[in-house]
Coordinates of C-alpha atoms and ligand atoms in Angstrom, one line a residue:
M1 CA 136.2 43.5 186.9
T2 CA 139.8 43.1 186.0
P3 CA 140.7 40.1 184.6
R4 CA 143.3 38.1 186.4
R5 CA 146.6 37.7 184.4
A6 CA 146.7 34.5 182.4
P7 CA 150.0 32.5 181.9
A8 CA 151.7 33.9 179.1
S9 CA 151.8 30.6 177.4
A10 CA 148.0 30.3 177.5
G11 CA 145.6 31.4 174.8
S12 CA 142.9 34.0 175.3
V13 CA 139.3 34.9 174.1
T14 CA 138.4 37.9 172.1
L15 CA 134.5 38.7 172.1
V16 CA 133.9 40.1 168.7
G17 CA 130.9 41.9 167.8
A18 CA 130.1 41.1 163.9
G19 CA 127.7 43.6 163.4
P20 CA 124.1 43.3 162.1
G21 CA 124.9 41.2 159.0
D22 CA 126.6 43.2 156.0
P23 CA 130.4 42.3 156.2
G24 CA 131.0 46.1 155.7
L25 CA 129.8 46.8 159.2
L26 CA 132.5 44.5 161.0
T27 CA 135.2 46.9 162.7
L28 CA 138.6 46.7 161.7
R29 CA 139.8 45.6 165.1
G30 CA 137.0 42.6 164.8
L31 CA 138.5 41.9 161.3
G32 CA 142.0 41.7 162.6
A33 CA 140.9 39.5 165.5
L34 CA 139.4 37.2 163.1
R35 CA 142.3 37.0 160.8
S36 CA 144.6 36.0 163.6
A37 CA 142.2 33.5 165.3
D38 CA 143.0 29.8 165.5
A39 CA 139.4 29.0 166.8
V40 CA 136.1 30.7 166.4
V41 CA 132.9 30.0 168.1
Y42 CA 130.2 31.7 166.2
D43 CA 126.4 32.4 166.5
R44 CA 123.6 31.9 164.1
L45 CA 123.3 35.4 163.1
V46 CA 126.8 36.0 161.8
A47 CA 127.0 36.1 158.0
S48 CA 129.0 33.5 156.4
E49 CA 131.1 36.3 154.4
I50 CA 132.4 37.4 157.8
L51 CA 133.7 33.6 158.4
D52 CA 135.5 33.9 155.1
F53 CA 137.8 36.4 156.8
L54 CA 139.0 33.5 158.9
S55 CA 142.1 31.4 157.9
P56 CA 141.4 28.2 156.3
D57 CA 142.7 26.3 159.0
A58 CA 141.1 27.9 162.0
E59 CA 138.8 25.7 163.9
R60 CA 135.1 26.6 163.6
I61 CA 132.6 25.8 166.1
Y62 CA 129.0 26.8 165.5
A63 CA 127.1 27.7 168.8
G64 CA 123.8 27.9 167.2
K65 CA 121.0 30.1 168.9
A66 CA 118.2 29.7 166.5
T67 CA 115.1 31.2 168.4
G68 CA 114.3 28.3 170.9
R69 CA 116.8 26.0 169.4
H70 CA 120.2 26.3 170.8
A71 CA 123.0 24.3 169.2
M72 CA 125.0 24.6 172.3
R73 CA 123.9 25.4 175.9
Q74 CA 125.5 28.6 177.4
E75 CA 127.4 26.5 179.9
D76 CA 128.8 24.2 177.0
I77 CA 129.9 27.5 175.1
N78 CA 131.6 28.8 178.3
T79 CA 133.2 25.4 178.6
A80 CA 134.4 25.4 174.9
L81 CA 135.8 28.8 175.3
I82 CA 137.7 28.0 178.4
R83 CA 139.2 24.6 176.8
L84 CA 140.3 26.1 173.7
A85 CA 141.9 29.0 175.4
R86 CA 143.5 26.4 177.6
E87 CA 145.1 24.7 174.7
G88 CA 147.0 27.9 173.9
K89 CA 144.7 29.0 171.0
N90 CA 143.6 32.5 170.2
V91 CA 140.0 32.3 170.4
V92 CA 137.4 34.6 168.9
R93 CA 133.8 34.5 170.3
L94 CA 131.9 36.1 167.5
K95 CA 128.4 37.3 168.2
G96 CA 125.7 39.1 166.2
G97 CA 125.7 43.0 166.5
D98 CA 127.3 44.1 169.8
P99 CA 128.5 41.4 172.2
F100 CA 127.1 43.1 175.2
L101 CA 123.6 44.0 174.0
F102 CA 121.5 40.9 174.6
G103 CA 124.3 39.0 173.6
R104 CA 125.2 37.2 177.1
G105 CA 128.7 38.7 176.4
G106 CA 128.9 39.4 180.1
E107 CA 128.1 35.8 181.0
E108 CA 131.1 34.7 179.0
C109 CA 133.2 37.3 180.4
E110 CA 132.4 36.2 184.0
A111 CA 133.0 32.4 183.2
L112 CA 136.3 33.5 181.4
A113 CA 137.4 35.6 184.4
S114 CA 136.8 32.9 187.0
A115 CA 138.8 30.4 184.9
G116 CA 141.6 32.8 184.9
I117 CA 141.5 33.1 181.0
G118 CA 142.4 36.5 179.5
F119 CA 139.8 38.3 177.3
E120 CA 139.1 41.4 175.3
V121 CA 135.8 42.8 174.1
V122 CA 135.8 44.4 170.5
P123 CA 132.4 46.0 170.4
G124 CA 130.1 45.7 167.2
V125 CA 127.6 47.7 165.4
T126 CA 124.2 46.7 167.1
S127 CA 121.2 45.9 165.0
A128 CA 119.2 48.0 167.5
I129 CA 120.5 51.1 165.7
A130 CA 122.0 49.9 162.7
G131 CA 118.6 48.1 161.8
P132 CA 116.3 51.2 161.8
A133 CA 119.3 53.1 160.1
A134 CA 119.2 50.5 157.2
A135 CA 115.6 51.5 156.8
G136 CA 116.3 55.2 156.6
I137 CA 115.1 55.6 160.4
P138 CA 117.4 57.6 162.8
V139 CA 116.5 56.5 166.6
T140 CA 116.7 60.2 167.7
H141 CA 116.2 63.2 166.0
R142 CA 116.2 66.9 166.9
E143 CA 112.8 68.0 168.5
M144 CA 111.3 64.6 167.8
A145 CA 113.2 62.1 169.8
A146 CA 115.7 62.6 172.6
S147 CA 115.7 59.2 174.1
V148 CA 115.8 55.7 173.2
A149 CA 115.1 52.5 175.0
I150 CA 116.3 49.2 173.6
V151 CA 114.2 46.2 175.1
T152 CA 113.6 42.8 174.1
A153 CA 109.9 41.7 173.1
H154 CA 110.6 38.3 174.5
E155 CA 109.9 39.8 177.9
A156 CA 106.4 41.1 176.7
S157 CA 104.7 38.2 177.9
G158 CA 105.2 35.4 180.5
G159 CA 106.9 35.4 184.0
A160 CA 109.9 37.7 182.9
G161 CA 107.5 40.2 181.5
V162 CA 107.1 41.7 184.7
R163 CA 110.8 42.8 184.7
L164 CA 109.7 45.5 182.1
D165 CA 108.3 48.8 183.4
W166 CA 105.9 49.5 180.3
D167 CA 104.8 52.6 182.0
A168 CA 108.3 54.1 182.0
L169 CA 109.0 52.7 178.4
A170 CA 105.6 54.4 177.1
R171 CA 107.2 57.7 178.0
I172 CA 110.6 57.0 176.2
D173 CA 110.6 58.9 172.8
T174 CA 111.9 55.8 170.7
V175 CA 111.4 52.3 171.7
V176 CA 113.3 49.6 170.0
L177 CA 112.1 45.9 170.4
L178 CA 114.8 43.2 169.7
M179 CA 113.8 39.5 169.6
G180 CA 110.4 37.9 169.6
V181 CA 108.7 39.2 166.4
D182 CA 106.2 36.5 167.4
R183 CA 105.3 38.3 170.4
L184 CA 105.1 41.7 168.8
A185 CA 101.2 42.2 169.6
E186 CA 102.0 41.6 173.2
A187 CA 104.6 44.1 173.4
T188 CA 102.7 46.7 171.2
N189 CA 99.7 46.1 173.5
A190 CA 101.5 46.5 176.5
L191 CA 102.8 49.9 175.3
M192 CA 99.3 51.0 174.3
R193 CA 98.0 49.9 177.7
A194 CA 100.7 52.1 179.3
G195 CA 99.3 55.0 177.6
R196 CA 101.3 55.3 174.3
P197 CA 99.0 56.4 171.5
R198 CA 97.8 53.7 168.8
G199 CA 98.8 56.1 166.1
T200 CA 102.3 56.3 167.1
P201 CA 104.3 55.5 163.9
A202 CA 106.1 52.2 163.9
A203 CA 108.3 50.0 161.7
V204 CA 109.6 46.5 161.5
V205 CA 113.0 45.8 159.8
A206 CA 113.8 42.3 159.1
S207 CA 117.3 41.0 158.1
A208 CA 118.7 44.6 158.3
T209 CA 121.9 45.3 156.2
L210 CA 121.6 41.7 154.5
P211 CA 120.6 41.2 150.8
S212 CA 117.1 40.0 152.1
Q213 CA 116.3 43.2 154.1
R214 CA 112.6 44.1 154.3
T215 CA 110.9 46.6 156.0
V216 CA 107.1 46.9 157.1
V217 CA 105.8 50.2 158.4
G218 CA 102.5 50.9 160.4
T219 CA 101.5 52.3 163.6
L220 CA 101.8 50.9 167.1
G221 CA 98.2 49.9 166.6
T222 CA 98.7 48.1 163.4
I223 CA 102.3 46.9 163.1
A224 CA 102.1 43.4 164.6
A225 CA 99.2 42.5 162.2
E226 CA 101.3 44.3 159.2
A227 CA 104.4 42.2 160.2
R228 CA 102.3 39.1 160.3
R229 CA 100.5 39.8 157.0
G230 CA 104.1 40.5 155.4
G231 CA 105.4 37.3 156.4
I232 CA 108.1 38.8 158.6
T233 CA 110.7 36.5 160.0
P234 CA 113.4 36.8 162.4
P235 CA 115.8 38.4 162.8
A236 CA 114.0 41.6 163.0
V237 CA 113.8 44.8 164.9
T238 CA 110.8 46.9 165.7
V239 CA 111.0 50.6 166.1
V240 CA 108.3 52.6 167.8
G241 CA 108.1 56.4 167.8
D242 CA 107.8 59.3 165.8
V243 CA 111.1 58.9 164.2
A244 CA 109.7 55.8 162.1
S245 CA 107.8 58.3 160.1
L246 CA 111.1 59.6 159.0
R247 CA 111.5 56.7 156.7
E248 CA 109.4 58.2 154.2
R249 CA 111.9 61.3 154.0
F250 CA 115.0 59.4 154.5
G251 CA 114.5 56.1 153.1
G252 CA 114.8 56.8 149.5
W253 CA 118.0 58.8 149.7
D254 CA 120.6 56.1 148.7
T255 CA 121.5 57.4 145.5
R256 CA 124.3 54.9 145.2
P257 CA 124.0 53.3 141.3
L258 CA 123.1 49.8 142.5
S259 CA 121.1 50.6 145.6
G260 CA 118.2 48.1 145.7
V261 CA 119.7 46.2 143.1
S262 CA 120.5 42.4 143.7
C263 CA 123.3 41.0 142.0
L264 CA 124.5 37.4 141.7
V265 CA 128.2 36.7 141.7
T266 CA 129.2 33.4 140.2
R267 CA 133.0 33.3 140.5
T268 CA 134.6 30.7 142.6
R269 CA 134.5 31.3 146.2
E270 CA 138.2 32.4 146.7
Q271 CA 137.6 35.1 143.8
A272 CA 134.0 36.2 144.6
S273 CA 134.7 38.6 147.3
E274 CA 136.5 41.2 145.6
L275 CA 133.7 41.6 143.2
S276 CA 131.2 41.3 145.9
G277 CA 133.0 44.1 147.7
V278 CA 133.0 46.5 144.7
L279 CA 129.3 45.7 144.2
R280 CA 128.3 46.3 147.7
E281 CA 130.1 49.7 147.8
L282 CA 127.9 50.8 144.8
G283 CA 125.0 49.8 147.1
A284 CA 124.1 46.4 145.5
D285 CA 122.5 43.5 147.5
V286 CA 125.2 40.7 146.6
V287 CA 124.4 37.1 146.5
E288 CA 127.2 34.9 145.9
A289 CA 126.5 31.6 144.1
P290 CA 130.0 30.1 143.2
S291 CA 129.4 27.9 140.1
I292 CA 132.9 26.6 139.5
R293 CA 135.7 25.7 141.8
V294 CA 139.3 25.4 141.1
E295 CA 141.3 22.4 141.7
P296 CA 144.9 21.4 141.3
P297 CA 146.0 19.2 138.5
R298 CA 145.5 15.4 139.1
A299 CA 149.2 14.9 139.2
W300 CA 152.0 17.6 139.5
T301 CA 154.4 15.6 137.1
T302 CA 154.0 17.9 134.2
V303 CA 154.0 21.0 136.2
D304 CA 157.1 20.0 138.0
R305 CA 158.9 19.1 134.8
A306 CA 157.9 22.6 133.5
I307 CA 159.2 24.3 136.7
A308 CA 162.6 22.2 136.7
A309 CA 162.8 23.3 133.0
L310 CA 162.0 27.0 133.8
A311 CA 164.6 26.9 136.5
R312 CA 167.2 25.5 134.1
G313 CA 166.4 28.6 131.8
T314 CA 164.7 26.6 128.9
Y315 CA 162.1 29.1 128.5
D316 CA 162.2 32.7 126.9
W317 CA 158.7 33.5 127.8
T318 CA 156.0 32.3 130.4
I319 CA 152.4 33.2 129.9
F320 CA 149.7 33.4 132.6
T321 CA 146.1 33.7 131.6
S322 CA 144.6 34.1 135.0
A323 CA 145.2 35.1 138.6
N324 CA 144.4 31.4 139.6
G325 CA 147.1 30.2 137.4
V326 CA 149.6 32.5 139.0
R327 CA 148.6 31.4 142.6
I328 CA 148.5 27.7 142.1
F329 CA 151.8 27.8 140.2
F330 CA 153.6 29.6 142.8
G331 CA 151.9 27.5 145.5
R332 CA 153.7 24.7 143.6
L333 CA 157.1 26.5 143.4
G334 CA 156.9 27.1 147.2
E335 CA 156.2 23.3 147.8
L336 CA 159.4 22.6 145.8
R337 CA 161.1 25.2 147.9
L338 CA 161.8 27.4 145.0
D339 CA 160.6 31.0 144.3
A340 CA 160.5 33.8 141.9
R341 CA 164.2 33.3 141.2
A342 CA 163.3 30.2 139.4
F343 CA 162.3 32.6 136.6
G344 CA 165.7 34.0 136.2
G345 CA 165.7 36.0 132.9
V346 CA 162.5 34.7 131.6
Q347 CA 159.9 37.3 130.3
V348 CA 156.5 37.1 131.7
A349 CA 153.3 37.8 129.9
A350 CA 149.8 38.4 131.9
I351 CA 146.4 38.4 130.5
G352 CA 145.4 41.6 132.4
T353 CA 146.1 44.0 135.1
G354 CA 144.4 41.4 137.9
T355 CA 146.8 38.6 136.9
A356 CA 149.8 41.0 136.7
A357 CA 149.1 42.4 140.2
V358 CA 149.0 38.7 141.4
L359 CA 152.4 38.2 139.8
A360 CA 153.7 41.5 141.3
A361 CA 152.9 40.2 144.7
E362 CA 155.1 37.3 144.0
G363 CA 157.9 39.4 142.8
I364 CA 157.3 39.3 139.1
R365 CA 156.9 42.1 136.9
A366 CA 155.1 41.2 133.6
E367 CA 156.8 42.6 130.5
L368 CA 153.6 42.2 128.4
V369 CA 150.1 42.9 129.4
P370 CA 147.8 43.5 126.4
D371 CA 145.6 46.6 126.3
S372 CA 142.6 44.5 126.1
F373 CA 142.5 41.7 128.5
T374 CA 141.6 38.6 126.4
T375 CA 143.7 35.7 125.4
E376 CA 143.2 36.7 121.8
A377 CA 145.0 40.0 122.6
V378 CA 147.8 38.2 124.3
G379 CA 148.4 36.4 121.0
V380 CA 148.2 39.5 119.1
A381 CA 150.4 41.4 121.3
F382 CA 153.0 38.6 121.5
P383 CA 156.4 39.2 119.7
A384 CA 157.7 36.9 117.0
G385 CA 160.5 34.8 117.9
A386 CA 162.0 31.5 117.8
G387 CA 162.6 30.3 121.4
R388 CA 160.3 28.3 123.8
V389 CA 157.2 29.4 125.7
L390 CA 155.6 28.2 128.7
L391 CA 151.8 28.5 128.8
A392 CA 150.3 27.9 132.3
R393 CA 146.6 27.5 131.9
A394 CA 143.6 25.8 133.2
D395 CA 142.5 22.7 131.7
V396 CA 139.6 24.3 129.8
G397 CA 140.1 26.9 127.4
E398 CA 140.4 27.4 123.7
P399 CA 143.5 26.3 121.9
G400 CA 143.7 29.8 119.9
L401 CA 146.5 31.1 122.0
E402 CA 148.8 28.2 121.5
E403 CA 148.1 28.3 117.7
A404 CA 148.8 32.2 117.8
I405 CA 152.2 31.9 119.7
T406 CA 153.1 28.9 117.4
A407 CA 152.3 31.0 114.5
K408 CA 154.8 33.5 115.5
G409 CA 157.4 31.2 115.5
W410 CA 157.8 29.9 119.0
H411 CA 157.6 26.5 120.4
C412 CA 154.9 26.6 123.0
D413 CA 154.4 23.9 126.0
R414 CA 150.9 24.3 127.3
V415 CA 150.9 23.1 130.8
V416 CA 147.5 22.5 132.8
V417 CA 148.3 24.1 136.2
Y418 CA 144.7 24.0 137.5
R419 CA 141.5 22.5 136.5
L420 CA 138.0 24.2 136.6
R421 CA 135.1 22.1 137.9
S422 CA 131.5 22.6 138.3
V423 CA 130.2 22.8 141.8
A424 CA 127.7 20.1 142.8
R425 CA 124.9 22.3 143.0
L426 CA 123.4 25.7 143.5
E427 CA 122.1 26.7 146.9
T428 CA 118.1 25.9 146.7
S429 CA 117.3 29.4 147.8
V430 CA 119.7 31.1 145.1
R431 CA 118.3 28.9 142.4
K432 CA 114.8 29.7 143.4
R433 CA 115.3 33.4 143.4
V434 CA 116.9 33.4 140.0
I435 CA 114.2 31.5 138.5
A436 CA 111.5 33.6 140.2
G437 CA 113.3 36.7 138.8
D438 CA 114.0 37.9 142.3
I439 CA 117.7 38.6 141.1
D440 CA 118.2 41.9 139.2
V441 CA 121.7 41.1 137.5
L442 CA 123.8 38.0 137.0
T443 CA 127.4 38.7 136.7
F444 CA 129.9 36.5 134.8
A445 CA 133.8 36.8 134.7
S446 CA 134.4 33.7 132.5
G447 CA 132.8 31.6 129.7
G448 CA 133.5 28.5 132.1
T449 CA 131.4 30.1 134.9
V450 CA 128.4 30.8 132.4
H451 CA 128.4 27.2 131.2
A452 CA 128.6 26.0 134.9
F453 CA 126.1 28.1 136.3
M454 CA 123.4 27.5 133.5
S455 CA 123.7 23.9 133.6
L456 CA 123.3 24.1 137.4
L457 CA 120.2 26.4 137.1
G458 CA 118.7 24.0 134.4
T459 CA 116.5 26.4 132.9
R460 CA 116.7 29.9 131.3
P461 CA 116.0 32.7 133.9
P462 CA 113.2 35.0 133.0
P463 CA 113.8 37.9 130.6
S464 CA 113.6 40.6 133.4
V465 CA 117.0 39.1 134.9
K466 CA 119.9 41.2 133.3
V467 CA 123.4 39.9 132.4
A468 CA 126.7 41.5 132.8
C469 CA 129.8 40.1 131.3
I470 CA 133.6 40.8 131.8
G471 CA 134.5 40.7 128.3
P472 CA 133.5 39.5 124.7
V473 CA 134.6 36.0 125.1
T474 CA 132.4 35.4 128.3
A475 CA 129.6 37.3 126.5
K476 CA 129.8 34.9 123.4
A477 CA 129.6 31.9 125.9
A478 CA 126.5 33.7 127.4
R479 CA 124.6 34.2 124.1
E480 CA 125.6 30.6 123.4
V481 CA 123.6 29.3 126.2
G482 CA 120.6 31.5 125.3
L483 CA 121.0 34.4 127.6
R484 CA 120.5 38.0 126.7
V485 CA 123.7 40.0 127.4
D486 CA 122.7 43.5 128.8
A487 CA 126.3 44.8 129.3
I488 CA 129.9 43.9 128.5
A489 CA 133.0 45.5 130.5
D490 CA 134.8 48.0 128.3
E491 CA 137.8 47.1 130.6
H492 CA 138.2 43.4 131.3
T493 CA 138.8 43.7 135.2
I494 CA 136.6 43.4 138.2
S495 CA 135.9 47.1 138.2
G496 CA 135.0 47.0 134.5
L497 CA 132.6 44.2 135.3
A498 CA 131.3 46.4 138.1
A499 CA 130.5 49.1 135.7
A500 CA 128.9 46.9 133.4
T501 CA 126.7 45.6 136.2
V502 CA 125.6 49.3 136.9
A503 CA 125.0 49.6 132.9
A504 CA 123.0 46.5 133.1
A505 CA 120.9 47.4 136.0
A506 CA 120.1 50.7 134.4
K507 CA 118.7 49.0 131.2
G508 CA 114.9 48.7 130.9
P509 CA 112.2 48.8 133.4
R510 CA 113.5 47.7 137.1
R511 CA 112.1 45.0 138.8
E512 CA 109.2 45.6 140.9
K513 CA 110.4 45.4 144.5
R514 CA 108.1 43.1 145.7
K515 CA 110.0 42.5 149.0
M516 CA 110.1 46.2 149.7
S517 CA 108.4 48.3 152.1
V518 CA 104.6 48.2 152.1
S519 CA 104.7 51.8 152.9
P520 CA 102.3 54.1 150.9
S521 CA 105.2 56.3 149.6
R522 CA 107.3 53.8 147.8
T523 CA 110.6 54.5 149.2
K524 CA 113.7 52.5 148.2
R525 CA 114.9 49.9 150.3
R526 CA 117.7 51.1 152.6
Ligands
LIG1 N1 123.9 41.5 170.2 C1 122.8 41.7 169.1 C2 121.4 41.5 169.6 C3 121.3 40.0 169.9 S1 119.6 39.6 170.1 C4 123.0 43.2 168.3 O1 123.7 43.9 169.1 O2 122.5 43.4 167.3 C5 119.1 39.0 168.7 C6 118.0 40.0 168.0 O3 118.9 41.0 167.4 C7 117.1 39.4 166.9 O4 116.3 38.7 167.4 C8 116.8 40.6 166.4 O5 115.9 41.5 166.9 C9 118.1 41.5 166.4 N2 119.0 41.4 165.0 C10 120.0 40.9 164.9 N3 120.6 41.0 163.6 C11 119.5 41.7 162.9 C12 119.3 42.1 161.6 N4 120.4 41.8 160.7 N5 118.1 42.7 161.2 C13 117.3 42.8 162.2 N6 117.2 42.4 163.4 C14 118.3 41.9 164.0

C-alpha cells in the first residue's frame, strides 16, 4: 500500500518499535524520531526511560493496553493519531517490541492511509526473539531448530482459538508464545494434544531485558504449573522447543562485571541517565530513584546582579562546583539575552571534568580543574590574589570553599544559582526492594543525595546492601547517616563511580538471586 502524499504543511506519524524494554534496545532511527517528536502516543509496555528521550515539551498521550484494560480503544487511538498529525505535528506512535508483531500497527497504518496522513514505520527489536535471548535461549540453533513460529497464547482457548492450526505448530521446531500467560496451560495442552512430547524443554521469560527479568524453566508438560508456582506475571514470552535447554549452556555466560547486579541510582532525574547508561553497559540492572531535584533560586535578583557585575568585568574568577550550576547559570544568561561573551577575560574554575565539559559546551574553557574533584581541592588549587571571585553554587554546601578562597586574599561573592530539594517520596516498589535487600548496590554522587535518600527511606537498608560513593565527602555523609561504605571512587567522576560500583558489588557474598531461574543448574540471569 503506497500512502497518498499528504500536504506539505501537514504533520505525519512515525510508528516506532520501542524494543522489549531495555532502552539500549531502541534503534537509532527510533531514537531520532523520539527526539524530534511533537507528540507521542505510547503503550503500556514502553519503559519510562525511553520516554525520557522525548523533548520536555512533547505532548504525551498514554494509550494503555494492560491485559483486558485498554486506556484507549483502538479507534480512539487512530482518531488521536489523525488529529495530532492534522494539527501539523510530528507524531510518534510508540509501541513495545516491533510495531508489526501483534502490535496492531497494520490497523493504524490503514487508518492513517485512508485519512491521507503520511506515515513511516521504524521496526523494533521484538520480545519474541529478544525475550528468549535475554535468558540465553536462541530461537534457532544448528541441528536443533531450523524453524520458529510466533503465536499468541490468547488464541489458545475460546472462539478465536480455532484459527490456530496446533497440528501444524506442533511440527515447528521452536514455538514462541506471546501474551496470555494466564492461558499457558491451554496452549501447552493444545500442543501436547497435537503430538508434541510432554518432555519438550520450555521456558518462560517475564519482563525480559528489564531489571525485573525472571525466567522459569521446565518442560511442555510442566511449564504452565511452574510459571504459576513462580508467580510469573505479564509481560512474558514462553518458548517451547529443544532450544530452551540451551539456557543451561548459554545463560550464565554474561561475564560483564555487573551482570545480574541490581544498582540504585539516586541522582536527579536529569542527571541519572548518564550513570545509569554506564552501569547498564557493565551489565547491571539499573533502578532509578531520584532522591533530590534541582530548582531555580526563589528569585533571580542576586544572580542577575552577579551576571551584570560579571559582564562589567568586576570579577577576576568564577567558580562552578557542579554541572547543574553551569546549566542553570547559562540558562539564566540566555534569558537575559547574553552568552559566554559576558565572561570576557574572567578566569573560570570547575570542580571536575564533568563540570568542565558542560562549560566547554557553552564555549568556556576552564583554566582551573583540580586533580581531585572536591570543593576542598578547588580551595587548595586556587591561586592567591587580591581581586573578586564569583562562586556560583547550590543553596546547600559547606562554607569551606569560600573560607579557603577568602584566606587566599580574594573577596568572594557566593551566589545561590540553584536549590536542591528532596523529592516528595520514593516510589513504593523501590523503597520495598531496598528494605527487602533486593537491591545490591546503592550509588551516591553527592552528600545531599545521601541525606535525602535516607530520610525518604526512613530506615537503614539491610547489611547485604552495598554502598558506592563518588568521593570522600559523599562517603563521609553516608557514614554519618549510618551506612557502611563499601567503595569510594578514586576519580570523582561518573565513570569513577561506576568503577566503585563494580568494586562494591564484588565485595563479600553476593545476594542470593531469589528472583532468578528455578532451573537446577543455577545459571545467571541474562
Ligand atoms: N509488538 C510486541 C508484542 C506485543 S504483544 C513485540 O514485538 O514484542 C505483547 C506481548 O509481548 C506480551 O504479552 C508479552 O508476551 C510480550 N512481551 C512484550 N514485552 C515483553 C518483555 N519485556 N518480556 C517478555 N515478554 C514481553
